[in-house]
PDB file of C-alpha atoms in Angstrom:
ATOM      1  CA  MET A   1      20.115 -27.483  -6.131  1.00  0.00           C
ATOM      2  CA  THR A   2      17.425 -27.254  -8.759  1.00  0.00           C
ATOM      3  CA  VAL A   3      14.141 -25.647  -7.814  1.00  0.00           C
ATOM      4  CA  THR A   4      11.377 -27.704  -9.368  1.00  0.00           C
ATOM      5  CA  PRO A   5       7.852 -26.330  -9.851  1.00  0.00           C
ATOM      6  CA  THR A   6       6.609 -28.663  -7.115  1.00  0.00           C
ATOM      7  CA  LEU A   7       9.208 -27.417  -4.651  1.00  0.00           C
ATOM      8  CA  LEU A   8       8.462 -23.813  -5.582  1.00  0.00           C
ATOM      9  CA  ALA A   9       4.731 -24.392  -5.011  1.00  0.00           C
ATOM     10  CA  LEU A  10       5.377 -26.044  -1.632  1.00  0.00           C
ATOM     11  CA  LEU A  11       7.672 -23.227  -0.509  1.00  0.00           C
ATOM     12  CA  THR A  12       5.141 -20.610  -1.617  1.00  0.00           C
ATOM     13  CA  VAL A  13       2.300 -22.279   0.272  1.00  0.00           C
ATOM     14  CA  PHE A  14       4.528 -22.642   3.344  1.00  0.00           C
ATOM     15  CA  ALA A  15       5.556 -18.971   3.208  1.00  0.00           C
ATOM     16  CA  LEU A  16       1.941 -17.804   2.868  1.00  0.00           C
ATOM     17  CA  TRP A  17       0.892 -20.074   5.721  1.00  0.00           C
ATOM     18  CA  MET A  18       3.679 -18.720   7.945  1.00  0.00           C
ATOM     19  CA  VAL A  19       2.629 -15.151   7.108  1.00  0.00           C
ATOM     20  CA  ALA A  20      -0.913 -16.085   8.179  1.00  0.00           C
ATOM     21  CA  CYS A  21       0.422 -17.508  11.472  1.00  0.00           C
ATOM     22  CA  ILE A  22       2.479 -14.370  12.104  1.00  0.00           C
ATOM     23  CA  TRP A  23      -0.459 -12.108  11.222  1.00  0.00           C
ATOM     24  CA  THR A  24      -2.794 -13.919  13.641  1.00  0.00           C
ATOM     25  CA  GLY A  25      -0.163 -13.475  16.362  1.00  0.00           C
ATOM     26  CA  PHE A  26       0.331  -9.810  15.504  1.00  0.00           C
ATOM     27  CA  ARG A  27      -3.406  -9.177  15.707  1.00  0.00           C
ATOM     28  CA  ALA A  28      -3.758 -11.540  18.730  1.00  0.00           C
ATOM     29  CA  ARG A  29      -6.499 -13.552  17.037  1.00  0.00           C
ATOM     30  CA  ILE A  30      -6.191 -16.871  18.863  1.00  0.00           C
ATOM     31  CA  TRP A  31      -9.235 -18.608  17.365  1.00  0.00           C
ATOM     32  CA  LEU A  32      -8.196 -17.604  13.867  1.00  0.00           C
ATOM     33  CA  PHE A  33      -4.745 -19.001  14.633  1.00  0.00           C
ATOM     34  CA  PHE A  34      -6.277 -22.382  15.452  1.00  0.00           C
ATOM     35  CA  ALA A  35      -8.100 -22.295  12.105  1.00  0.00           C
ATOM     36  CA  VAL A  36      -4.846 -21.494  10.283  1.00  0.00           C
ATOM     37  CA  LEU A  37      -3.098 -24.266  12.226  1.00  0.00           C
ATOM     38  CA  ALA A  38      -5.810 -26.778  11.279  1.00  0.00           C
ATOM     39  CA  ILE A  39      -5.508 -25.780   7.619  1.00  0.00           C
ATOM     40  CA  GLY A  40      -1.741 -26.222   7.782  1.00  0.00           C
ATOM     41  CA  LEU A  41      -2.042 -29.643   9.394  1.00  0.00           C
ATOM     42  CA  ALA A  42      -4.585 -30.721   6.772  1.00  0.00           C
ATOM     43  CA  LEU A  43      -2.441 -29.482   3.885  1.00  0.00           C
ATOM     44  CA  ASN A  44       0.642 -31.190   5.298  1.00  0.00           C
ATOM     45  CA  ALA A  45      -1.187 -34.483   5.816  1.00  0.00           C
ATOM     46  CA  THR A  46      -2.661 -34.284   2.314  1.00  0.00           C
ATOM     47  CA  TRP A  47       0.765 -33.662   0.787  1.00  0.00           C
ATOM     48  CA  MET A  48       2.332 -36.528   2.708  1.00  0.00           C
ATOM     49  CA  VAL A  49      -0.406 -39.013   1.797  1.00  0.00           C
ATOM     50  CA  LEU A  50      -0.939 -38.034  -1.837  1.00  0.00           C
ATOM     51  CA  GLY A  51       2.455 -36.664  -2.801  1.00  0.00           C
ATOM     52  CA  LEU A  52       4.787 -38.863  -0.787  1.00  0.00           C
ATOM     53  CA  ASP A  53       2.707 -42.066  -0.360  1.00  0.00           C
ATOM     54  CA  ALA A  54       3.116 -41.925   3.411  1.00  0.00           C
ATOM     55  CA  ARG A  55       0.734 -43.371   5.946  1.00  0.00           C
ATOM     56  CA  VAL A  56      -0.731 -40.844   8.351  1.00  0.00           C
ATOM     57  CA  LEU A  57       0.292 -42.659  11.532  1.00  0.00           C
ATOM     58  CA  GLU A  58       3.847 -43.636  10.651  1.00  0.00           C
ATOM     59  CA  PRO A  59       6.522 -42.043  12.846  1.00  0.00           C
ATOM     60  CA  HIS A  60       7.997 -39.757  10.181  1.00  0.00           C
ATOM     61  CA  ALA A  61       4.576 -38.392   9.244  1.00  0.00           C
ATOM     62  CA  LEU A  62       3.714 -37.753  12.890  1.00  0.00           C
ATOM     63  CA  LEU A  63       7.023 -35.966  13.389  1.00  0.00           C
ATOM     64  CA  ALA A  64       6.260 -33.811  10.354  1.00  0.00           C
ATOM     65  CA  GLN A  65       2.890 -32.899  11.881  1.00  0.00           C
ATOM     66  CA  VAL A  66       4.559 -31.981  15.179  1.00  0.00           C
ATOM     67  CA  SER A  67       6.955 -29.805  13.171  1.00  0.00           C
ATOM     68  CA  VAL A  68       3.985 -28.000  11.598  1.00  0.00           C
ATOM     69  CA  ILE A  69       2.606 -27.298  15.068  1.00  0.00           C
ATOM     70  CA  LEU A  70       5.965 -25.969  16.286  1.00  0.00           C
ATOM     71  CA  TYR A  71       6.423 -23.753  13.207  1.00  0.00           C
ATOM     72  CA  ALA A  72       2.913 -22.367  13.707  1.00  0.00           C
ATOM     73  CA  VAL A  73       3.412 -21.671  17.416  1.00  0.00           C
ATOM     74  CA  GLY A  74       6.760 -20.018  16.669  1.00  0.00           C
ATOM     75  CA  GLY A  75       5.202 -17.837  13.976  1.00  0.00           C
ATOM     76  CA  PHE A  76       2.289 -16.909  16.226  1.00  0.00           C
ATOM     77  CA  GLY A  77       4.712 -16.067  19.048  1.00  0.00           C
ATOM     78  CA  ALA A  78       6.895 -13.907  16.814  1.00  0.00           C
ATOM     79  CA  GLY A  79       3.831 -12.087  15.504  1.00  0.00           C
ATOM     80  CA  TRP A  80       2.428 -11.635  19.006  1.00  0.00           C
ATOM     81  CA  LEU A  81       5.737 -10.176  20.210  1.00  0.00           C
ATOM     82  CA  ALA A  82       5.962  -7.840  17.212  1.00  0.00           C
ATOM     83  CA  GLY A  83       2.352  -6.750  17.741  1.00  0.00           C
ATOM     84  CA  ARG A  84       2.943  -6.119  21.427  1.00  0.00           C
ATOM     85  CA  MET A  85       6.043  -4.049  20.658  1.00  0.00           C
ATOM     86  CA  ALA A  86       4.167  -2.074  17.986  1.00  0.00           C
ATOM     87  CA  ARG A  87       1.293  -1.316  20.362  1.00  0.00           C
ATOM     88  CA  ARG A  88       3.679  -0.181  23.107  1.00  0.00           C
ATOM     89  CA  TRP A  89       5.585   1.948  20.596  1.00  0.00           C
ATOM     90  CA  ARG A  90       2.362   3.704  19.545  1.00  0.00           C
ATOM     91  CA  GLU A  91       1.285   4.200  23.173  1.00  0.00           C
ATOM     92  CA  SER A  92       4.607   5.791  24.137  1.00  0.00           C
ATOM     93  CA  ARG A  93       4.689   8.186  21.189  1.00  0.00           C
ATOM     94  CA  VAL A  94       5.089  11.834  22.112  1.00  0.00           C
ATOM     95  CA  ASP A  95       2.878  14.168  20.102  1.00  0.00           C
ATOM     96  CA  LYS A  96       4.031  17.619  19.039  1.00  0.00           C
ATOM     97  CA  ASP A  97       1.117  19.190  20.938  1.00  0.00           C
ATOM     98  CA  ASP A  98       2.419  17.744  24.229  1.00  0.00           C
ATOM     99  CA  ALA A  99       5.800  19.468  23.981  1.00  0.00           C
TER     100      ALA A  99
END
């Protein structure tokens, strides 16, 4: 498989967007997550319309938008779980002064 510049750009944007979803989950910033989700949906729709000549309401485009939502929720959930575990880890830490 050859990695074209377009594919590399799309993968980079997707990776950065997923990091943003995970970070909002880790920090438990729900409203910021919705902003990141809206940006992801807009970028995906723009790519499909301009790059792939798709119509916004055709079934494949709608399925791609649902996939964006599921990726975002999964990233937020993973970040939220990691953040919760990190907070509990810090709370349960035993200091040297306590011993």
